[in-house]
CSV table of C-alpha atoms and ligand atoms in Angstrom, one decimal:
chain,number,residue,atom,x,y,z
Q,388,MET,CA,187.8,122.3,-119.0
Q,389,THR,CA,189.9,123.3,-116.1
Q,390,ILE,CA,190.3,120.4,-113.7
Q,391,LEU,CA,191.5,120.6,-110.1
Q,392,VAL,CA,193.5,117.5,-109.2
Q,393,THR,CA,193.9,117.1,-105.4
Q,394,GLY,CA,196.9,114.9,-104.5
Q,395,GLY,CA,198.1,115.5,-108.1
Q,396,SER,CA,201.8,115.3,-107.3
Q,397,GLY,CA,201.4,111.8,-105.9
Q,398,TYR,CA,201.8,108.5,-107.8
Q,399,ILE,CA,198.4,108.0,-109.5
Q,400,GLY,CA,197.8,111.8,-109.5
Q,401,SER,CA,200.9,112.7,-111.5
Q,402,HIS,CA,200.1,110.1,-114.2
Q,403,THR,CA,196.5,111.4,-114.4
Q,404,VAL,CA,197.7,115.0,-114.7
Q,405,LEU,CA,199.8,114.0,-117.7
Q,406,ALA,CA,196.9,112.1,-119.3
Q,407,LEU,CA,194.6,115.2,-118.7
Q,408,GLN,CA,197.1,117.6,-120.2
Q,409,GLU,CA,197.6,115.2,-123.2
Q,410,ALA,CA,193.9,115.2,-123.7
Q,411,GLY,CA,193.9,119.0,-123.9
Q,412,HIS,CA,192.6,119.9,-120.4
Q,413,ASP,CA,193.9,122.7,-118.3
Q,414,VAL,CA,195.0,121.2,-115.0
Q,415,VAL,CA,195.7,122.8,-111.5
Q,416,VAL,CA,197.2,120.6,-108.8
Q,417,MET,CA,196.8,121.0,-105.0
Q,418,ASP,CA,198.7,118.8,-102.6
Q,419,ASN,CA,200.2,119.2,-99.1
Q,420,LEU,CA,203.4,117.3,-100.3
Q,421,SER,CA,203.1,115.0,-97.2
Q,422,ASN,CA,203.8,112.0,-99.5
Q,423,SER,CA,205.1,113.5,-102.7
Q,424,SER,CA,207.4,116.1,-104.2
Q,425,GLU,CA,206.9,118.9,-106.8
Q,426,GLU,CA,209.6,117.2,-108.8
Q,427,SER,CA,206.9,114.8,-110.2
Q,428,LEU,CA,205.1,117.8,-111.7
Q,429,ARG,CA,208.3,119.2,-113.2
Q,430,ARG,CA,208.7,115.9,-115.0
Q,431,VAL,CA,205.0,115.8,-116.0
Q,432,ALA,CA,205.6,119.3,-117.5
Q,433,GLN,CA,208.7,118.0,-119.3
Q,434,LEU,CA,206.6,115.2,-120.9
Q,435,SER,CA,203.6,117.3,-121.8
Q,436,GLY,CA,205.4,120.5,-122.7
Q,437,LYS,CA,202.9,122.4,-120.5
Q,438,PRO,CA,203.5,123.8,-117.0
Q,439,VAL,CA,201.4,122.4,-114.1
Q,440,PRO,CA,200.2,125.2,-111.8
Q,441,PHE,CA,200.7,124.0,-108.3
Q,442,HIS,CA,199.3,125.1,-104.9
Q,443,GLN,CA,200.5,123.7,-101.6
Q,444,VAL,CA,197.2,123.4,-99.7
Q,445,ASP,CA,196.0,120.9,-97.1
Q,446,LEU,CA,192.5,119.4,-97.2
Q,447,THR,CA,192.1,120.3,-93.6
Q,448,ASP,CA,192.6,124.0,-94.3
Q,449,PRO,CA,189.1,125.4,-95.4
Q,450,GLU,CA,190.5,129.0,-95.9
Q,451,GLY,CA,193.2,127.7,-98.2
Q,452,LEU,CA,190.6,125.7,-100.2
Q,453,ASP,CA,188.4,128.8,-100.5
Q,454,ARG,CA,191.3,130.9,-101.8
Q,455,LEU,CA,192.1,128.2,-104.4
Q,456,PHE,CA,188.5,128.0,-105.6
Q,457,SER,CA,188.3,131.8,-105.8
Q,458,ALA,CA,191.4,131.9,-108.0
Q,459,TYR,CA,190.2,129.6,-110.7
Q,460,ASP,CA,187.0,128.7,-112.5
Q,461,PHE,CA,187.1,124.9,-112.1
Q,462,THR,CA,184.9,122.6,-114.2
Q,463,ALA,CA,185.5,119.5,-112.1
Q,464,VAL,CA,187.7,118.0,-109.4
Q,465,ILE,CA,189.6,114.7,-109.4
Q,466,HIS,CA,190.2,113.9,-105.8
Q,467,PHE,CA,193.2,111.7,-105.0
Q,468,ALA,CA,194.5,113.5,-101.8
Q,469,GLY,CA,194.5,111.4,-98.7
Q,470,LEU,CA,196.4,108.9,-96.5
Q,471,LYS,CA,196.5,105.4,-97.9
Q,472,ALA,CA,198.4,102.8,-95.8
Q,473,VAL,CA,196.1,100.1,-94.5
Q,474,GLY,CA,198.4,99.1,-91.6
Q,475,GLU,CA,199.1,102.6,-90.5
Q,476,SER,CA,195.3,103.4,-90.5
Q,477,ALA,CA,194.8,100.8,-87.7
Q,478,SER,CA,197.4,102.6,-85.5
Q,479,ILE,CA,196.4,106.2,-86.1
Q,480,PRO,CA,192.7,106.0,-87.2
Q,481,LEU,CA,191.8,109.5,-86.0
Q,482,GLU,CA,194.4,110.9,-88.4
Q,483,TYR,CA,192.8,108.9,-91.2
Q,484,TYR,CA,189.3,110.0,-90.5
Q,485,TYR,CA,190.4,113.6,-90.0
Q,486,ARG,CA,192.5,113.9,-93.2
Q,487,ASN,CA,190.4,111.7,-95.5
Q,488,VAL,CA,186.8,112.2,-94.3
Q,489,ALA,CA,186.9,115.6,-92.7
Q,490,GLY,CA,189.3,116.8,-95.4
Q,491,THR,CA,186.9,115.6,-98.1
Q,492,ILE,CA,184.0,117.4,-96.5
Q,493,ASN,CA,186.0,120.6,-96.5
Q,494,LEU,CA,186.7,120.1,-100.2
Q,495,LEU,CA,183.0,119.4,-101.0
Q,496,ARG,CA,181.9,122.5,-99.1
Q,497,ALA,CA,184.4,124.6,-101.0
Q,498,MET,CA,183.2,123.0,-104.3
Q,499,ASP,CA,179.5,123.7,-103.4
Q,500,ALA,CA,180.2,127.3,-102.4
Q,501,HIS,CA,182.0,127.9,-105.7
Q,502,ASP,CA,179.4,126.1,-107.9
Q,503,VAL,CA,181.7,123.2,-108.8
Q,504,ARG,CA,179.7,120.0,-108.6
Q,505,SER,CA,181.5,117.4,-110.6
Q,506,ILE,CA,183.9,115.1,-108.8
Q,507,VAL,CA,185.8,111.9,-109.6
Q,508,PHE,CA,186.9,110.2,-106.4
Q,509,SER,CA,189.6,107.6,-105.7
Q,510,SER,CA,188.0,104.7,-103.9
Q,511,SER,CA,189.4,101.3,-103.5
Q,512,ALA,CA,188.7,97.6,-103.9
Q,513,THR,CA,189.2,97.4,-100.2
Q,514,VAL,CA,185.6,98.7,-99.7
Q,515,TYR,CA,184.3,95.2,-100.7
Q,516,GLY,CA,185.6,93.8,-97.4
Q,517,GLU,CA,186.0,90.2,-96.5
Q,518,HIS,CA,182.7,88.6,-97.2
Q,519,ASN,CA,181.9,89.2,-100.9
Q,520,PRO,CA,182.5,86.4,-103.5
Q,521,ILE,CA,184.9,87.2,-106.3
Q,522,PRO,CA,185.0,88.7,-108.8
Q,523,TYR,CA,183.7,91.9,-107.1
Q,524,ILE,CA,180.8,93.7,-108.8
Q,525,GLU,CA,179.8,97.3,-108.1
Q,526,LYS,CA,176.2,96.4,-106.9
Q,527,MET,CA,177.6,94.2,-104.0
Q,528,GLU,CA,177.0,95.4,-100.5
Q,529,ILE,CA,180.3,97.0,-99.3
Q,530,GLY,CA,181.8,96.7,-95.8
Q,531,ALA,CA,185.5,97.5,-95.4
Q,532,SER,CA,187.5,95.8,-92.7
Q,533,ASN,CA,190.1,98.4,-91.8
Q,534,PRO,CA,190.0,102.1,-90.9
Q,535,TYR,CA,191.5,103.2,-94.2
Q,536,GLY,CA,188.9,101.3,-96.1
Q,537,ARG,CA,186.2,102.7,-93.9
Q,538,THR,CA,187.3,106.2,-94.8
Q,539,LYS,CA,186.8,105.3,-98.5
Q,540,GLU,CA,183.4,103.8,-97.7
Q,541,GLN,CA,182.3,106.8,-95.7
Q,542,ILE,CA,183.3,109.2,-98.4
Q,543,GLU,CA,181.4,107.1,-101.0
Q,544,ASP,CA,178.3,107.4,-98.7
Q,545,ILE,CA,178.8,111.2,-98.3
Q,546,LEU,CA,179.1,111.6,-102.1
Q,547,SER,CA,176.1,109.4,-102.8
Q,548,ASP,CA,173.9,111.2,-100.2
Q,549,LEU,CA,175.0,114.6,-101.7
Q,550,SER,CA,174.0,113.6,-105.2
Q,551,ALA,CA,170.7,112.1,-103.9
Q,552,ALA,CA,169.9,115.4,-102.2
Q,553,ASP,CA,171.0,117.8,-104.9
Q,554,GLU,CA,170.6,116.7,-108.5
Q,555,ARG,CA,173.2,119.2,-109.7
Q,556,TRP,CA,176.0,116.9,-108.5
Q,557,SER,CA,177.9,114.5,-110.8
Q,558,VAL,CA,179.9,111.9,-108.9
Q,559,ALA,CA,182.2,109.1,-110.1
Q,560,LEU,CA,183.3,106.7,-107.5
Q,561,LEU,CA,186.3,104.7,-108.9
Q,562,ARG,CA,187.3,101.6,-107.1
Q,563,TYR,CA,190.9,100.9,-108.0
Q,564,PHE,CA,192.3,97.4,-107.7
Q,565,ASN,CA,196.2,97.2,-107.5
Q,566,PRO,CA,197.9,100.0,-109.4
Q,567,VAL,CA,201.5,99.3,-110.4
Q,568,GLY,CA,203.9,100.3,-113.2
Q,569,ALA,CA,205.0,103.7,-114.4
Q,570,HIS,CA,204.9,106.0,-117.4
Q,571,PRO,CA,206.9,104.2,-120.2
Q,572,SER,CA,209.3,107.2,-120.4
Q,573,GLY,CA,210.7,106.2,-117.0
Q,574,LEU,CA,210.4,109.8,-115.9
Q,575,ILE,CA,207.5,109.5,-113.4
Q,576,GLY,CA,206.6,106.6,-111.1
Q,577,GLU,CA,205.9,105.5,-107.6
Q,578,ASP,CA,208.2,106.9,-105.0
Q,579,PRO,CA,207.2,105.4,-101.6
Q,580,GLN,CA,208.7,106.9,-98.5
Q,581,GLY,CA,210.4,104.4,-96.1
Q,582,ILE,CA,209.9,100.7,-96.4
Q,583,PRO,CA,207.3,100.0,-99.2
Q,584,ASN,CA,204.1,98.4,-98.1
Q,585,ASN,CA,203.1,97.2,-101.5
Q,586,LEU,CA,204.5,94.3,-103.5
Q,587,VAL,CA,205.8,95.8,-106.7
Q,588,PRO,CA,207.6,98.8,-105.2
Q,589,TYR,CA,209.2,96.3,-102.7
Q,590,ILE,CA,210.4,94.0,-105.5
Q,591,ALA,CA,211.7,97.0,-107.4
Q,592,GLN,CA,213.8,98.1,-104.4
Q,593,VAL,CA,215.2,94.6,-104.1
Q,594,ALA,CA,216.1,94.7,-107.8
Q,595,VAL,CA,217.9,98.0,-107.4
Q,596,GLY,CA,219.8,96.8,-104.3
Q,597,ARG,CA,218.0,98.9,-101.7
Q,598,ARG,CA,216.4,95.8,-100.0
Q,599,GLU,CA,218.0,92.4,-99.4
Q,600,LYS,CA,215.1,90.1,-100.5
Q,601,LEU,CA,211.4,90.0,-101.0
Q,602,MET,CA,209.4,88.4,-98.2
Q,603,VAL,CA,206.5,86.6,-99.7
Q,604,PHE,CA,203.7,86.8,-97.2
Q,605,GLY,CA,202.2,83.3,-97.1
Q,606,GLY,CA,202.7,80.3,-99.4
Q,607,ASP,CA,199.9,78.2,-98.0
Q,608,TYR,CA,196.8,79.9,-99.4
Q,609,ASP,CA,194.2,77.9,-101.3
Q,610,THR,CA,195.4,79.3,-104.6
Q,611,PRO,CA,197.2,77.6,-107.6
Q,612,ASP,CA,200.7,78.4,-106.3
Q,613,GLY,CA,199.8,79.0,-102.6
Q,614,THR,CA,200.4,82.8,-102.8
Q,615,CYS,CA,197.7,85.5,-102.9
Q,616,LEU,CA,196.0,86.6,-106.1
Q,617,ARG,CA,195.4,90.3,-106.9
Q,618,ASP,CA,194.2,92.3,-109.9
Q,619,TYR,CA,197.1,94.4,-110.9
Q,620,ILE,CA,196.4,97.4,-113.2
Q,621,HIS,CA,198.9,99.6,-115.1
Q,622,VAL,CA,198.9,103.1,-113.7
Q,623,VAL,CA,198.6,104.6,-117.2
Q,624,ASP,CA,195.4,102.4,-117.8
Q,625,LEU,CA,194.1,103.7,-114.5
Q,626,ALA,CA,194.9,107.3,-115.5
Q,627,GLU,CA,192.9,106.8,-118.7
Q,628,GLY,CA,190.0,105.4,-116.7
Q,629,HIS,CA,189.8,108.8,-114.9
Q,630,LEU,CA,189.5,110.6,-118.2
Q,631,ALA,CA,186.8,108.2,-119.4
Q,632,ALA,CA,184.9,108.7,-116.1
Q,633,LEU,CA,185.3,112.5,-116.3
Q,634,ASN,CA,183.9,112.6,-119.8
Q,635,HIS,CA,181.0,110.4,-118.8
Q,636,ILE,CA,179.9,112.6,-115.9
Q,637,ALA,CA,180.5,115.8,-117.9
Q,638,SER,CA,177.1,115.4,-119.5
Q,639,ARG,CA,175.2,113.6,-116.7
Q,640,THR,CA,174.3,114.1,-113.1
Q,641,GLY,CA,174.0,111.5,-110.4
Q,642,ALA,CA,176.4,109.1,-108.6
Q,643,PHE,CA,178.1,106.3,-110.5
Q,644,ARG,CA,180.5,103.6,-109.3
Q,645,TRP,CA,183.0,101.7,-111.4
Q,646,ASN,CA,185.7,99.0,-110.7
Q,647,LEU,CA,188.9,99.9,-112.4
Q,648,GLY,CA,190.7,96.6,-112.7
Q,649,SER,CA,191.7,94.1,-115.4
Q,650,GLY,CA,189.4,91.3,-114.3
Q,651,ARG,CA,192.3,88.9,-113.9
Q,652,GLY,CA,194.1,87.7,-110.7
Q,653,SER,CA,197.9,87.2,-110.6
Q,654,SER,CA,199.8,85.6,-107.8
Q,655,VAL,CA,202.7,87.1,-105.9
Q,656,LEU,CA,205.1,84.5,-107.5
Q,657,GLU,CA,203.7,85.4,-111.0
Q,658,VAL,CA,204.4,89.1,-110.3
Q,659,LEU,CA,207.9,88.2,-109.1
Q,660,LYS,CA,208.6,86.1,-112.2
Q,661,SER,CA,207.4,88.9,-114.5
Q,662,PHE,CA,209.6,91.4,-112.7
Q,663,GLU,CA,212.6,89.1,-112.9
Q,664,GLN,CA,212.0,88.8,-116.6
Q,665,ALA,CA,212.1,92.6,-116.9
Q,666,VAL,CA,215.3,92.9,-114.9
Q,667,GLY,CA,216.9,89.9,-116.6
Q,668,ARG,CA,218.0,88.0,-113.5
Q,669,PRO,CA,216.5,86.1,-110.6
Q,670,LEU,CA,215.7,88.1,-107.5
Q,671,PRO,CA,216.1,86.8,-103.9
Q,672,TYR,CA,213.0,86.0,-102.0
Q,673,GLU,CA,211.8,84.0,-99.0
Q,674,ILE,CA,208.3,82.6,-98.3
Q,675,THR,CA,207.4,83.8,-94.8
Q,676,GLY,CA,204.2,83.9,-92.7
Q,677,ARG,CA,200.9,85.4,-93.8
Q,678,ARG,CA,200.4,89.2,-93.4
Q,679,GLN,CA,197.5,90.0,-91.1
Q,680,GLY,CA,194.4,91.1,-92.9
Q,681,ASP,CA,195.4,89.8,-96.4
Q,682,LEU,CA,192.6,88.1,-98.4
Q,683,PRO,CA,193.6,85.0,-100.4
Q,684,ALA,CA,192.3,86.3,-103.7
Q,685,PHE,CA,190.3,89.1,-105.3
Q,686,TRP,CA,189.9,90.7,-108.6
Q,687,ALA,CA,187.4,93.0,-110.4
Q,688,ASP,CA,184.5,92.3,-112.7
Q,689,PRO,CA,185.3,95.3,-114.9
Q,690,SER,CA,182.4,94.9,-117.3
Q,691,SER,CA,180.5,98.0,-116.1
Q,692,ALA,CA,183.4,100.3,-116.9
Q,693,LEU,CA,183.6,98.7,-120.4
Q,694,ALA,CA,179.8,99.0,-120.9
Q,695,ASP,CA,179.4,102.6,-119.6
Q,696,LEU,CA,182.7,104.2,-120.3
Q,697,GLY,CA,184.1,102.1,-123.2
Q,698,TRP,CA,187.2,101.6,-121.0
Q,699,SER,CA,189.2,98.5,-120.3
Q,700,THR,CA,192.8,97.8,-119.4
Q,701,THR,CA,195.2,97.3,-122.4
Q,702,ARG,CA,198.6,96.8,-120.7
Q,703,SER,CA,199.8,93.4,-119.5
Q,704,LEU,CA,201.5,92.4,-116.3
Q,705,ASP,CA,204.8,92.2,-118.2
Q,706,GLU,CA,204.4,95.8,-119.4
Q,707,MET,CA,203.6,96.9,-115.8
Q,708,CYS,CA,206.8,95.3,-114.6
Q,709,GLU,CA,209.0,96.5,-117.5
Q,710,ASP,CA,207.8,100.1,-117.0
Q,711,HIS,CA,208.1,100.0,-113.2
Q,712,TRP,CA,211.6,98.6,-113.6
Q,713,ARG,CA,212.6,101.4,-116.1
Q,714,TRP,CA,211.4,104.0,-113.6
Q,715,GLN,CA,213.3,102.4,-110.7
Q,716,LYS,CA,216.5,101.7,-112.6
Q,717,ASN,CA,216.7,105.3,-113.9
Q,718,ASN,CA,215.7,106.7,-110.5
Q,719,PRO,CA,217.1,104.3,-107.9
Q,720,ASN,CA,216.2,106.8,-105.1
Q,721,GLY,CA,213.0,108.0,-106.6
Q,722,TYR,CA,212.6,111.7,-107.2
Q,723,ALA,CA,215.5,112.3,-104.8
Q,724,SER,CA,217.9,110.6,-107.3
H,264,NAD,P1,200.0,109.1,-103.1
H,264,NAD,O1,200.3,109.1,-101.6
H,264,NAD,O2,201.2,109.0,-104.0
H,264,NAD,O3,199.2,110.4,-103.5
H,264,NAD,C1,198.3,111.0,-102.5
H,264,NAD,C2,198.7,112.5,-102.5
H,264,NAD,O4,197.9,113.2,-101.6
H,264,NAD,C3,200.1,112.7,-102.0
H,264,NAD,O5,200.8,113.5,-103.0
H,264,NAD,C4,200.0,113.4,-100.7
H,264,NAD,O6,201.1,114.3,-100.5
H,264,NAD,C5,198.7,114.1,-100.8
H,264,NAD,N1,198.0,114.3,-99.6
H,264,NAD,C6,197.8,113.4,-98.5
H,264,NAD,N2,197.0,114.0,-97.6
H,264,NAD,C7,196.7,115.3,-98.0
H,264,NAD,C8,196.0,116.4,-97.4
H,264,NAD,N3,195.5,116.3,-96.2
H,264,NAD,N4,195.9,117.5,-98.1
H,264,NAD,C9,196.5,117.6,-99.4
H,264,NAD,N5,197.2,116.6,-99.9
H,264,NAD,C10,197.3,115.5,-99.3
H,264,NAD,O7,199.0,107.9,-103.3
H,264,NAD,P2,198.5,107.2,-104.6
H,264,NAD,O8,198.9,105.8,-104.7
H,264,NAD,O9,198.7,108.1,-105.8
H,264,NAD,O10,196.9,107.2,-104.3
H,264,NAD,C11,196.0,108.2,-104.7
H,264,NAD,C12,194.6,107.9,-104.2
H,264,NAD,O11,194.2,106.7,-104.7
H,264,NAD,C13,194.5,107.9,-102.7
H,264,NAD,O12,193.3,108.5,-102.3
H,264,NAD,C14,194.5,106.4,-102.4
H,264,NAD,O13,193.8,106.1,-101.2
H,264,NAD,C15,193.8,105.8,-103.6
H,264,NAD,N6,194.1,104.4,-103.9
H,264,NAD,C16,195.4,104.1,-104.0
H,264,NAD,C17,195.7,102.7,-104.3
H,264,NAD,C18,197.1,102.3,-104.4
H,264,NAD,O14,197.4,101.1,-104.3
H,264,NAD,N7,198.1,103.1,-104.8
H,264,NAD,C19,194.6,101.8,-104.3
H,264,NAD,C20,193.3,102.2,-104.2
H,264,NAD,C21,193.1,103.5,-103.9
H,265,UFG,N1,203.1,91.1,-100.5
H,265,UFG,C1,204.2,90.3,-100.2
H,265,UFG,N2,205.3,90.9,-99.8
H,265,UFG,C2,205.4,92.3,-99.7
H,265,UFG,C3,204.3,93.1,-100.0
H,265,UFG,C4,203.1,92.4,-100.4
H,265,UFG,O1,204.2,89.1,-100.3
H,265,UFG,O2,206.5,92.8,-99.3
H,265,UFG,C5,201.9,90.4,-101.0
H,265,UFG,C6,200.7,90.6,-100.1
H,265,UFG,O3,200.6,89.7,-99.1
H,265,UFG,C7,199.5,90.5,-101.1
H,265,UFG,C8,200.1,91.0,-102.4
H,265,UFG,O4,201.5,90.9,-102.3
H,265,UFG,O5,199.2,89.1,-101.2
H,265,UFG,C9,199.7,92.4,-102.8
H,265,UFG,O6,200.0,93.2,-101.7
H,265,UFG,P1,199.9,94.8,-101.7
H,265,UFG,O7,200.3,95.3,-100.4
H,265,UFG,O8,200.8,95.3,-102.9
H,265,UFG,O9,198.4,95.1,-102.1
H,265,UFG,P2,197.1,94.8,-101.3
H,265,UFG,O10,196.2,94.0,-102.2
H,265,UFG,O11,197.3,94.3,-100.0
H,265,UFG,O12,196.5,96.3,-101.1
H,265,UFG,C10,196.4,97.2,-102.2
H,265,UFG,C11,196.5,98.7,-101.6
H,265,UFG,C12,195.4,99.0,-100.7
H,265,UFG,C13,194.1,98.7,-101.4
H,265,UFG,C14,194.0,97.3,-101.9
H,265,UFG,C15,192.8,97.1,-102.7
H,265,UFG,O13,197.7,98.8,-100.9
H,265,UFG,O14,195.4,100.4,-100.4
H,265,UFG,O15,195.1,97.1,-102.8
H,265,UFG,O16,192.6,98.1,-103.6
H,265,UFG,F1,193.1,98.9,-100.5
């Protein structure tokens, strides 16, 4: 199979490209490099021993997409490309709807025109919104509470409508929980630009001396230690989930949705403790006010992915932190180091 991976030089994309190559697939990456560098793909090639053909194309460029689809005979697309910061999406919603939703429509039109009708899409647990009980189950009614989440929800709707209208389409909607960690080689990992929005990249930068201390956003939630609970998932487990989904839809049509999570919630302080263990020393932190929009706790019910795909997470929180730390320690300034 020849798989097109959009956003393939990014964090989850690069780990998935490696997993695809290791499974024997031919992979082509397209990315506009707005939040990544080609260095990630050079490192993937170093690990797999196979080059990764790369094309710098933007989702908002239909001609560029058409040229790309004319140049290869793709079997399927794994679609990671998009903007992903929840806070930023509330300040520049139009950019989010344009890049994520209009960009995906361009991609789907190019796929349809070139007879490629299998897609695995990066959705998010954020689509479950504020009102669902935990753990989240795929059949729940979704309703995101921020523009970023609404772009994911709208793309899920577009893909579901498409598959309902045309039975040739195979669609996997993967709802990720909180991806962290890095490939155990320490060669590829998450390289956020500017101040990290997410917990583990922030802790990693504190550990490496790039930030003074972790601000724990809220210590007065109704949870065992007062800090929020999230379902952290190792990025290599997540990459393997994409392979499982791709294999599943290869022989089926229709739209499928799966949670990719561990089914277990960990608190901010538990994550910090696990990271401190990996580093071998305590890390400075301060409990501050709550961050607007944060939910106290959520985690996945991952039983559908196990039943349908035979997939479940195998890597622990300690492994996530050890692997994330190896990547950060070896690459203190990310791919620019
Ligand atoms: P990332 O930013 O590392 O990767 C996204 C890639 O898409 C980047 O390489 C970026 O340069 C590229 N890109 C952005 N806009 C583009 C455009 N218009 N055209 C072409 N390329 C474009 O992010 P990631 O963490 O690897 O996330 C991958 C996907 O998973 C995203 O769709 C994200 O919304 C989704 N997701 C991520 C998380 C998370 O916590 N990391 C959680 C749930 C869902
Ligand atoms: N946190 C801190 N300090 C920080 C950063 C985060 O205390 O500096 C806390 C947050 O308050 C939250 C927890 O750590 O309680 C996790 O926060 P993240 O920002 O790492 O993750 P979120 O659960 O808020 O959001 C992530 C992705 C979203 C996605 C969502 C659900 O960033 O894109 O998971 O999948 F939508």
